[in-house]
Amino acid sequence: MSFQGKEIPVAPLDRILHQEGAERVSEDASRLLRDIVESVARAIAREACELARHAGRKTVTKEDVEFAARRLFMRPSIFSWTVKE
C-alpha cells in the first residue's frame, strides 16, 4: 500500500474528524490533518531519539516520547494518551 511518501493513511484521520462531530469532511481537510499529525509525530520522534542518544541508549522509551512531546509543545493538557500494551 502506497501513501505517496506519507506513513499515515488518511482514512483514520477522517474517522477521527467524524467522531469529533464533523458531519462531512473534505478530502483536503483529511489530508491536511494527516500532514499535520505526521509532522508533529516526526518532530516528537526526532526529539525522543535525541534524548535516548544523549542518555547513551539505543532504545527510545515511552518516557523519551512523553518528555519530547511535552518539551516541544509545552501544553501537556492537549495530550491524553495511554500506553496500550
Coordinates of N, CA and C in Angstrom, one line a residue:
M1 N 0.8 -1.2 0.0 CA 0.0 0.0 0.0 C 0.9 1.2 0.0
S2 N 0.7 2.1 -0.9 CA 1.5 3.3 -1.0 C 0.7 4.6 -0.5
F3 N 1.4 5.4 0.3 CA 0.8 6.6 0.8 C 1.4 7.8 0.2
Q4 N 2.1 7.6 -1.0 CA 2.8 8.7 -1.7 C 3.7 9.5 -0.8
G5 N 4.6 8.7 -0.2 CA 5.6 9.4 0.7 C 5.1 9.7 2.1
K6 N 3.9 9.3 2.4 CA 3.4 9.5 3.7 C 3.3 8.2 4.5
E7 N 3.4 8.2 5.8 CA 3.4 7.0 6.6 C 2.0 6.8 7.1
I8 N 1.2 7.8 7.3 CA -0.1 7.7 7.9 C -1.2 7.8 6.9
P9 N -2.1 6.8 6.9 CA -3.2 6.9 5.9 C -4.2 8.0 6.3
V10 N -5.0 8.4 5.3 CA -6.0 9.5 5.5 C -7.2 9.0 6.2
A11 N -7.7 7.8 5.9 CA -8.9 7.3 6.5 C -9.1 7.3 8.0
P12 N -8.1 6.9 8.8 CA -8.3 7.0 10.2 C -8.5 8.5 10.7
L13 N -7.8 9.4 10.1 CA -8.0 10.8 10.5 C -9.3 11.3 10.0
D14 N -9.8 10.9 8.9 CA -11.2 11.2 8.5 C -12.2 10.7 9.6
R15 N -12.0 9.5 10.0 CA -12.9 8.9 11.0 C -12.8 9.7 12.3
I16 N -11.6 10.1 12.7 CA -11.5 10.9 13.9 C -12.3 12.2 13.8
L17 N -12.2 12.9 12.6 CA -12.9 14.1 12.4 C -14.4 13.9 12.6
H18 N -14.9 12.8 12.0 CA -16.3 12.4 12.2 C -16.6 12.1 13.6
Q19 N -15.8 11.4 14.3 CA -16.0 11.0 15.7 C -16.1 12.2 16.6
E20 N -15.4 13.3 16.2 CA -15.4 14.5 17.0 C -16.5 15.5 16.6
G21 N -17.4 15.0 15.7 CA -18.6 15.8 15.4 C -18.8 16.3 14.0
A22 N -17.8 16.1 13.1 CA -18.0 16.6 11.7 C -19.0 15.8 11.0
E23 N -20.0 16.4 10.4 CA -21.0 15.7 9.6 C -20.4 15.3 8.2
R24 N -19.6 16.2 7.7 CA -19.0 15.9 6.4 C -17.5 16.5 6.5
V25 N -16.6 15.8 5.8 CA -15.2 16.2 5.8 C -14.7 16.1 4.4
S26 N -14.1 17.2 4.0 CA -13.5 17.3 2.6 C -12.2 16.4 2.6
E27 N -11.9 15.9 1.5 CA -10.6 15.2 1.3 C -9.4 16.1 1.6
D28 N -9.5 17.3 1.3 CA -8.4 18.3 1.6 C -8.2 18.4 3.1
A29 N -9.3 18.5 3.8 CA -9.2 18.6 5.3 C -8.6 17.4 5.9
S30 N -9.0 16.2 5.4 CA -8.4 15.0 6.0 C -6.9 14.9 5.7
R31 N -6.6 15.2 4.4 CA -5.1 15.2 4.1 C -4.3 16.2 4.9
L32 N -4.9 17.4 5.1 CA -4.1 18.4 5.9 C -3.9 17.9 7.3
L33 N -5.0 17.4 7.9 CA -4.9 16.8 9.2 C -3.8 15.7 9.3
R34 N -3.8 14.8 8.3 CA -2.8 13.8 8.2 C -1.4 14.4 8.2
D35 N -1.2 15.4 7.3 CA 0.1 16.0 7.2 C 0.5 16.7 8.5
I36 N -0.4 17.3 9.2 CA -0.1 18.0 10.5 C 0.3 16.9 11.5
V37 N -0.5 15.8 11.6 CA -0.2 14.8 12.6 C 1.1 14.1 12.3
E38 N 1.4 13.9 11.0 CA 2.6 13.2 10.7 C 3.8 14.2 11.0
S39 N 3.7 15.4 10.7 CA 4.7 16.4 11.0 C 5.0 16.5 12.6
V40 N 4.0 16.5 13.3 CA 4.1 16.5 14.8 C 4.7 15.2 15.3
A41 N 4.3 14.1 14.7 CA 4.9 12.8 15.1 C 6.4 12.7 14.8
R42 N 6.7 13.2 13.6 CA 8.1 13.2 13.2 C 9.0 14.1 14.2
A43 N 8.5 15.2 14.5 CA 9.2 16.2 15.4 C 9.4 15.5 16.8
I44 N 8.3 14.9 17.3 CA 8.4 14.2 18.6 C 9.4 13.0 18.5
A45 N 9.4 12.3 17.4 CA 10.3 11.1 17.2 C 11.7 11.6 17.2
R46 N 12.0 12.7 16.4 CA 13.4 13.2 16.3 C 13.9 13.6 17.7
E47 N 13.0 14.3 18.5 CA 13.4 14.7 19.8 C 13.6 13.5 20.7
A48 N 12.7 12.5 20.7 CA 12.8 11.3 21.5 C 14.1 10.6 21.2
C49 N 14.5 10.5 19.9 CA 15.7 9.8 19.5 C 16.9 10.5 20.1
E50 N 16.9 11.8 20.0 CA 18.0 12.6 20.6 C 18.1 12.4 22.1
L51 N 17.0 12.4 22.8 CA 17.0 12.1 24.2 C 17.6 10.8 24.5
A52 N 17.2 9.7 23.8 CA 17.8 8.4 24.0 C 19.3 8.4 23.8
R53 N 19.7 9.0 22.6 CA 21.2 9.1 22.3 C 21.9 9.8 23.4
H54 N 21.4 10.9 23.9 CA 22.0 11.7 24.9 C 22.2 10.9 26.2
A55 N 21.2 10.0 26.5 CA 21.3 9.2 27.7 C 22.1 7.9 27.4
G56 N 22.7 7.8 26.2 CA 23.6 6.7 25.9 C 22.8 5.4 25.7
R57 N 21.5 5.5 25.2 CA 20.7 4.3 24.9 C 20.4 4.2 23.5
K58 N 20.2 3.0 23.0 CA 19.8 2.8 21.6 C 18.3 2.7 21.6
T59 N 17.7 2.4 22.7 CA 16.2 2.2 22.7 C 15.5 3.5 23.2
V60 N 14.5 3.9 22.4 CA 13.7 5.0 22.7 C 12.6 4.5 23.7
T61 N 12.5 5.1 24.8 CA 11.5 4.7 25.8 C 10.2 5.5 25.7
K62 N 9.1 5.0 26.3 CA 7.9 5.8 26.4 C 8.2 7.1 27.1
E63 N 9.0 7.1 28.1 CA 9.4 8.4 28.8 C 10.1 9.4 27.9
D64 N 10.9 8.9 27.0 CA 11.5 9.8 26.0 C 10.5 10.4 25.1
V65 N 9.5 9.6 24.7 CA 8.5 10.2 23.8 C 7.6 11.2 24.6
E66 N 7.2 10.8 25.8 CA 6.4 11.7 26.6 C 7.2 13.0 26.9
F67 N 8.4 12.9 27.3 CA 9.2 14.1 27.6 C 9.4 15.0 26.3
A68 N 9.6 14.3 25.2 CA 9.8 15.1 23.9 C 8.5 15.8 23.5
A69 N 7.4 15.2 23.7 CA 6.1 15.8 23.4 C 5.9 17.0 24.3
R70 N 6.1 16.9 25.5 CA 5.9 18.0 26.5 C 6.9 19.1 26.2
R71 N 8.1 18.7 26.0 CA 9.2 19.7 25.7 C 8.9 20.5 24.5
L72 N 8.5 19.8 23.4 CA 8.3 20.5 22.2 C 7.0 21.4 22.2
F73 N 6.0 21.0 22.9 CA 4.7 21.7 22.8 C 4.3 22.4 24.0
M74 N 4.9 22.1 25.1 CA 4.7 22.8 26.4 C 3.2 23.0 26.8
R75 N 2.4 22.1 26.3 CA 0.9 22.2 26.6 C 0.5 20.7 26.9
P76 N 0.9 20.2 28.1 CA 0.6 18.8 28.4 C -0.9 18.5 28.4
S77 N -1.8 19.6 28.6 CA -3.2 19.3 28.6 C -3.8 18.9 27.3
I78 N -3.1 19.1 26.2 CA -3.6 18.7 24.9 C -3.4 17.2 24.6
F79 N -2.5 16.6 25.5 CA -2.2 15.2 25.3 C -3.0 14.4 26.3
S80 N -3.7 13.4 25.7 CA -4.5 12.5 26.6 C -4.2 11.1 26.1
W81 N -3.0 10.6 26.3 CA -2.6 9.3 25.8 C -2.5 8.3 26.9
T82 N -2.7 7.1 26.5 CA -2.4 5.9 27.4 C -1.6 4.9 26.6
V83 N -0.7 4.3 27.2 CA 0.1 3.3 26.5 C -0.7 2.0 26.5
K84 N -0.9 1.5 25.3 CA -1.6 0.2 25.1 C -0.5 -0.9 25.0
E85 N -0.6 -1.9 25.8 CA 0.4 -3.0 25.8 C -0.2 -4.2 25.3

